[in-house]
Amino acid sequence: AASGLTNPTEMEIAPDGRIFVAQEEGTIRLVKNGVLVSKPVVTLTGVDAYSERGLLGITVDPGFATNHYLYVYYTAGTNNSPTSHNLISRLTLNGDVVVPGSEAILLELPALGNALILMGGALHFGPDGKLYISVGDWALTANSQSLTEPTGKILRINADGSIPTDNPFYNTA
């Protein structure tokens, strides 16, 4: 068992057995052969980890063995700032660390305002090769019933961040 993790939020096991662990404050750690690697995979800058915000989700690309892509869901901004918002990014690895400057923001969600809880954040690729993203309702339950709000939903996007044309409501919302 690996020790030395701080506020882990999610982990993902790569096809080669490495375990990537997301920590709330924005650091991704690596467990390799059952041992926590001392050097972080990356420490994302500008992560807002106040309350239930932070680095909340992580997954590997289905083609990870060749493209070395990690996807993350995190809250960008400063603590309790009205400009804080959740986003989904793709990072590229070189060995056990992220290539500097490789972050590609794929999707930015609306500003959180005063929302502090129920952020969501799970990321998983489906058998269709699409990225599925759980977005919390921020304790605004009416949002989950509204087609004009992306919160309180499971979003489905292509690995490049574009919206699949076969998504429900593709042409209407």
PDB file of C-alpha atoms in Angstrom:
ATOM      1  CA  ALA A   1       0.000   0.000   0.000  1.00  0.00           C
ATOM      2  CA  ALA A   2       1.298   3.432  -0.950  1.00  0.00           C
ATOM      3  CA  SER A   3       1.420   6.126   1.712  1.00  0.00           C
ATOM      4  CA  GLY A   4       2.132   9.853   1.520  1.00  0.00           C
ATOM      5  CA  LEU A   5      -0.934  10.955  -0.457  1.00  0.00           C
ATOM      6  CA  THR A   6      -2.770  14.168   0.471  1.00  0.00           C
ATOM      7  CA  ASN A   7      -6.536  14.444  -0.072  1.00  0.00           C
ATOM      8  CA  PRO A   8      -6.808  11.936  -2.939  1.00  0.00           C
ATOM      9  CA  THR A   9     -10.022  12.364  -4.925  1.00  0.00           C
ATOM     10  CA  GLU A  10      -9.813   9.754  -7.679  1.00  0.00           C
ATOM     11  CA  MET A  11      -7.402   7.275  -9.218  1.00  0.00           C
ATOM     12  CA  GLU A  12      -7.017   5.636 -12.589  1.00  0.00           C
ATOM     13  CA  ILE A  13      -5.102   2.506 -13.485  1.00  0.00           C
ATOM     14  CA  ALA A  14      -3.279   2.712 -16.818  1.00  0.00           C
ATOM     15  CA  PRO A  15      -3.039  -0.359 -19.082  1.00  0.00           C
ATOM     16  CA  ASP A  16       0.615  -0.786 -18.024  1.00  0.00           C
ATOM     17  CA  GLY A  17      -0.374  -1.021 -14.338  1.00  0.00           C
ATOM     18  CA  ARG A  18       0.695   2.462 -13.229  1.00  0.00           C
ATOM     19  CA  ILE A  19      -1.827   4.138 -10.929  1.00  0.00           C
ATOM     20  CA  PHE A  20      -2.442   7.867 -11.347  1.00  0.00           C
ATOM     21  CA  VAL A  21      -3.873   9.518  -8.240  1.00  0.00           C
ATOM     22  CA  ALA A  22      -5.556  12.933  -8.347  1.00  0.00           C
ATOM     23  CA  GLN A  23      -5.120  15.034  -5.203  1.00  0.00           C
ATOM     24  CA  GLU A  24      -7.620  17.776  -4.455  1.00  0.00           C
ATOM     25  CA  GLU A  25      -5.100  20.646  -4.458  1.00  0.00           C
ATOM     26  CA  GLY A  26      -4.083  19.920  -8.064  1.00  0.00           C
ATOM     27  CA  THR A  27      -1.221  17.429  -7.889  1.00  0.00           C
ATOM     28  CA  ILE A  28      -1.260  14.124  -9.732  1.00  0.00           C
ATOM     29  CA  ARG A  29       0.808  11.437  -8.039  1.00  0.00           C
ATOM     30  CA  LEU A  30       1.960   8.113  -9.427  1.00  0.00           C
ATOM     31  CA  VAL A  31       2.010   4.707  -7.782  1.00  0.00           C
ATOM     32  CA  LYS A  32       4.336   2.392  -9.657  1.00  0.00           C
ATOM     33  CA  ASN A  33       4.883  -1.233  -8.624  1.00  0.00           C
ATOM     34  CA  GLY A  34       3.070  -0.497  -5.351  1.00  0.00           C
ATOM     35  CA  VAL A  35       5.330   2.434  -4.427  1.00  0.00           C
ATOM     36  CA  LEU A  36       4.486   6.138  -4.504  1.00  0.00           C
ATOM     37  CA  VAL A  37       6.930   7.862  -6.879  1.00  0.00           C
ATOM     38  CA  SER A  38       8.520  10.859  -5.122  1.00  0.00           C
ATOM     39  CA  LYS A  39       8.241  13.261  -8.075  1.00  0.00           C
ATOM     40  CA  PRO A  40       4.647  14.303  -8.909  1.00  0.00           C
ATOM     41  CA  VAL A  41       3.352  13.615 -12.410  1.00  0.00           C
ATOM     42  CA  VAL A  42       2.282  17.277 -12.470  1.00  0.00           C
ATOM     43  CA  THR A  43       1.080  20.026 -10.165  1.00  0.00           C
ATOM     44  CA  LEU A  44      -1.569  22.029 -11.973  1.00  0.00           C
ATOM     45  CA  THR A  45      -1.424  25.772 -11.333  1.00  0.00           C
ATOM     46  CA  GLY A  46      -4.405  27.884 -10.333  1.00  0.00           C
ATOM     47  CA  VAL A  47      -6.501  25.036  -8.912  1.00  0.00           C
ATOM     48  CA  ASP A  48      -9.256  26.211  -6.558  1.00  0.00           C
ATOM     49  CA  ALA A  49      -9.488  23.494  -3.886  1.00  0.00           C
ATOM     50  CA  TYR A  50     -11.881  25.332  -1.560  1.00  0.00           C
ATOM     51  CA  SER A  51     -14.681  23.201  -0.069  1.00  0.00           C
ATOM     52  CA  GLU A  52     -15.626  20.487  -2.627  1.00  0.00           C
ATOM     53  CA  ARG A  53     -13.734  22.132  -5.483  1.00  0.00           C
ATOM     54  CA  GLY A  54     -10.314  21.016  -6.769  1.00  0.00           C
ATOM     55  CA  LEU A  55      -8.823  18.288  -8.943  1.00  0.00           C
ATOM     56  CA  LEU A  56     -11.763  15.909  -8.931  1.00  0.00           C
ATOM     57  CA  GLY A  57     -11.401  13.496 -11.833  1.00  0.00           C
ATOM     58  CA  ILE A  58      -8.792  11.680 -13.890  1.00  0.00           C
ATOM     59  CA  THR A  59      -8.848   9.069 -16.645  1.00  0.00           C
ATOM     60  CA  VAL A  60      -6.555   7.710 -19.341  1.00  0.00           C
ATOM     61  CA  ASP A  61      -7.257   7.753 -23.062  1.00  0.00           C
ATOM     62  CA  PRO A  62      -8.288   4.429 -24.653  1.00  0.00           C
ATOM     63  CA  GLY A  63      -5.162   4.815 -26.827  1.00  0.00           C
ATOM     64  CA  PHE A  64      -2.969   5.644 -23.815  1.00  0.00           C
ATOM     65  CA  ALA A  65      -0.293   3.099 -24.758  1.00  0.00           C
ATOM     66  CA  THR A  66       0.506   5.131 -27.874  1.00  0.00           C
ATOM     67  CA  ASN A  67      -0.739   8.708 -27.262  1.00  0.00           C
ATOM     68  CA  HIS A  68       0.027   8.995 -23.494  1.00  0.00           C
ATOM     69  CA  TYR A  69      -3.030  11.204 -22.826  1.00  0.00           C
ATOM     70  CA  LEU A  70      -4.456  11.824 -19.352  1.00  0.00           C
ATOM     71  CA  TYR A  71      -7.744  13.698 -18.949  1.00  0.00           C
ATOM     72  CA  VAL A  72      -8.546  15.695 -15.822  1.00  0.00           C
ATOM     73  CA  TYR A  73     -11.554  17.529 -14.372  1.00  0.00           C
ATOM     74  CA  TYR A  74     -10.692  20.374 -12.024  1.00  0.00           C
ATOM     75  CA  THR A  75     -11.759  23.731 -10.667  1.00  0.00           C
ATOM     76  CA  ALA A  76      -9.683  26.560 -12.111  1.00  0.00           C
ATOM     77  CA  GLY A  77      -9.518  29.889 -10.316  1.00  0.00           C
ATOM     78  CA  THR A  78      -8.641  31.339  -6.962  1.00  0.00           C
ATOM     79  CA  ASN A  79     -10.241  30.231  -3.726  1.00  0.00           C
ATOM     80  CA  ASN A  80     -13.848  31.376  -3.493  1.00  0.00           C
ATOM     81  CA  SER A  81     -13.504  33.636  -6.547  1.00  0.00           C
ATOM     82  CA  PRO A  82     -16.597  34.278  -8.656  1.00  0.00           C
ATOM     83  CA  THR A  83     -14.481  33.462 -11.712  1.00  0.00           C
ATOM     84  CA  SER A  84     -13.727  29.921 -10.550  1.00  0.00           C
ATOM     85  CA  HIS A  85     -15.070  27.309 -12.955  1.00  0.00           C
ATOM     86  CA  ASN A  86     -14.711  23.615 -13.653  1.00  0.00           C
ATOM     87  CA  LEU A  87     -12.976  22.442 -16.788  1.00  0.00           C
ATOM     88  CA  ILE A  88     -11.792  19.332 -18.565  1.00  0.00           C
ATOM     89  CA  SER A  89      -8.223  19.224 -19.887  1.00  0.00           C
ATOM     90  CA  ARG A  90      -6.034  16.761 -21.713  1.00  0.00           C
ATOM     91  CA  LEU A  91      -2.418  16.341 -20.575  1.00  0.00           C
ATOM     92  CA  THR A  92       0.355  14.522 -22.436  1.00  0.00           C
ATOM     93  CA  LEU A  93       2.844  12.355 -20.566  1.00  0.00           C
ATOM     94  CA  ASN A  94       6.490  11.732 -21.312  1.00  0.00           C
ATOM     95  CA  GLY A  95       7.450   8.777 -19.164  1.00  0.00           C
ATOM     96  CA  ASP A  96       6.101   9.439 -15.672  1.00  0.00           C
ATOM     97  CA  VAL A  97       5.637  13.220 -15.941  1.00  0.00           C
ATOM     98  CA  VAL A  98       3.445  15.603 -17.923  1.00  0.00           C
ATOM     99  CA  VAL A  99       5.117  17.405 -20.820  1.00  0.00           C
ATOM    100  CA  PRO A 100       5.366  21.101 -19.801  1.00  0.00           C
ATOM    101  CA  GLY A 101       2.891  23.220 -21.742  1.00  0.00           C
ATOM    102  CA  SER A 102       0.958  20.201 -23.055  1.00  0.00           C
ATOM    103  CA  GLU A 103      -2.317  20.997 -21.300  1.00  0.00           C
ATOM    104  CA  ALA A 104      -5.164  21.372 -23.804  1.00  0.00           C
ATOM    105  CA  ILE A 105      -8.424  22.684 -22.335  1.00  0.00           C
ATOM    106  CA  LEU A 106     -11.269  20.750 -23.951  1.00  0.00           C
ATOM    107  CA  LEU A 107     -14.335  22.071 -22.144  1.00  0.00           C
ATOM    108  CA  GLU A 108     -14.955  24.959 -19.761  1.00  0.00           C
ATOM    109  CA  LEU A 109     -18.095  25.013 -17.651  1.00  0.00           C
ATOM    110  CA  PRO A 110     -19.854  28.183 -16.414  1.00  0.00           C
ATOM    111  CA  ALA A 111     -18.518  30.251 -13.521  1.00  0.00           C
ATOM    112  CA  LEU A 112     -19.293  28.668 -10.155  1.00  0.00           C
ATOM    113  CA  GLY A 113     -20.195  31.892  -8.379  1.00  0.00           C
ATOM    114  CA  ASN A 114     -20.861  30.921  -4.766  1.00  0.00           C
ATOM    115  CA  ALA A 115     -21.347  27.207  -5.475  1.00  0.00           C
ATOM    116  CA  LEU A 116     -19.102  25.162  -3.186  1.00  0.00           C
ATOM    117  CA  ILE A 117     -20.576  21.664  -3.209  1.00  0.00           C
ATOM    118  CA  LEU A 118     -21.744  18.912  -5.551  1.00  0.00           C
ATOM    119  CA  MET A 119     -19.154  19.606  -8.259  1.00  0.00           C
ATOM    120  CA  GLY A 120     -19.188  16.147  -9.871  1.00  0.00           C
ATOM    121  CA  GLY A 121     -15.970  15.312 -11.667  1.00  0.00           C
ATOM    122  CA  ALA A 122     -15.950  11.659 -12.667  1.00  0.00           C
ATOM    123  CA  LEU A 123     -14.431  11.027 -16.116  1.00  0.00           C
ATOM    124  CA  HIS A 124     -14.667   7.773 -18.060  1.00  0.00           C
ATOM    125  CA  PHE A 125     -14.397   6.675 -21.657  1.00  0.00           C
ATOM    126  CA  GLY A 126     -17.307   4.600 -22.879  1.00  0.00           C
ATOM    127  CA  PRO A 127     -17.118   1.638 -25.257  1.00  0.00           C
ATOM    128  CA  ASP A 128     -18.019   4.120 -28.017  1.00  0.00           C
ATOM    129  CA  GLY A 129     -14.711   5.971 -27.457  1.00  0.00           C
ATOM    130  CA  LYS A 130     -16.502   9.074 -26.150  1.00  0.00           C
ATOM    131  CA  LEU A 131     -15.573  10.828 -22.907  1.00  0.00           C
ATOM    132  CA  TYR A 132     -18.373  10.837 -20.317  1.00  0.00           C
ATOM    133  CA  ILE A 133     -18.233  13.576 -17.670  1.00  0.00           C
ATOM    134  CA  SER A 134     -20.337  13.823 -14.521  1.00  0.00           C
ATOM    135  CA  VAL A 135     -21.129  17.453 -13.758  1.00  0.00           C
ATOM    136  CA  GLY A 136     -22.702  18.130 -10.378  1.00  0.00           C
ATOM    137  CA  ASP A 137     -25.712  20.372  -9.947  1.00  0.00           C
ATOM    138  CA  TRP A 138     -23.940  22.640  -7.405  1.00  0.00           C
ATOM    139  CA  ALA A 139     -26.949  22.136  -5.071  1.00  0.00           C
ATOM    140  CA  LEU A 140     -29.158  23.897  -7.637  1.00  0.00           C
ATOM    141  CA  THR A 141     -31.425  20.933  -8.335  1.00  0.00           C
ATOM    142  CA  ALA A 142     -33.518  22.693 -11.008  1.00  0.00           C
ATOM    143  CA  ASN A 143     -30.393  22.827 -13.233  1.00  0.00           C
ATOM    144  CA  SER A 144     -30.516  19.079 -13.815  1.00  0.00           C
ATOM    145  CA  GLN A 145     -33.912  19.462 -15.520  1.00  0.00           C
ATOM    146  CA  SER A 146     -32.860  22.389 -17.719  1.00  0.00           C
ATOM    147  CA  LEU A 147     -31.494  21.853 -21.228  1.00  0.00           C
ATOM    148  CA  THR A 148     -29.870  25.302 -21.093  1.00  0.00           C
ATOM    149  CA  GLU A 149     -27.642  24.404 -18.112  1.00  0.00           C
ATOM    150  CA  PRO A 150     -24.710  21.957 -18.403  1.00  0.00           C
ATOM    151  CA  THR A 151     -24.814  21.269 -14.652  1.00  0.00           C
ATOM    152  CA  GLY A 152     -26.501  18.264 -13.105  1.00  0.00           C
ATOM    153  CA  LYS A 153     -25.763  16.166 -16.180  1.00  0.00           C
ATOM    154  CA  ILE A 154     -23.638  13.444 -17.681  1.00  0.00           C
ATOM    155  CA  LEU A 155     -21.938  15.146 -20.633  1.00  0.00           C
ATOM    156  CA  ARG A 156     -20.610  13.195 -23.612  1.00  0.00           C
ATOM    157  CA  ILE A 157     -17.841  14.659 -25.768  1.00  0.00           C
ATOM    158  CA  ASN A 158     -15.283  13.462 -28.277  1.00  0.00           C
ATOM    159  CA  ALA A 159     -11.714  13.019 -27.058  1.00  0.00           C
ATOM    160  CA  ASP A 160     -10.774  16.314 -28.771  1.00  0.00           C
ATOM    161  CA  GLY A 161     -13.467  18.252 -26.881  1.00  0.00           C
ATOM    162  CA  SER A 162     -15.929  18.527 -29.760  1.00  0.00           C
ATOM    163  CA  ILE A 163     -19.578  17.543 -29.353  1.00  0.00           C
ATOM    164  CA  PRO A 164     -20.610  14.285 -31.048  1.00  0.00           C
ATOM    165  CA  THR A 165     -23.298  14.905 -33.668  1.00  0.00           C
ATOM    166  CA  ASP A 166     -25.236  11.856 -32.411  1.00  0.00           C
ATOM    167  CA  ASN A 167     -25.652  13.336 -28.915  1.00  0.00           C
ATOM    168  CA  PRO A 168     -29.259  13.791 -27.818  1.00  0.00           C
ATOM    169  CA  PHE A 169     -30.361  17.417 -28.268  1.00  0.00           C
ATOM    170  CA  TYR A 170     -27.294  18.140 -30.449  1.00  0.00           C
ATOM    171  CA  ASN A 171     -29.258  20.555 -32.663  1.00  0.00           C
ATOM    172  CA  THR A 172     -31.494  22.025 -29.959  1.00  0.00           C
ATOM    173  CA  ALA A 173     -29.429  22.964 -26.911  1.00  0.00           C
TER     174      ALA A 173
END
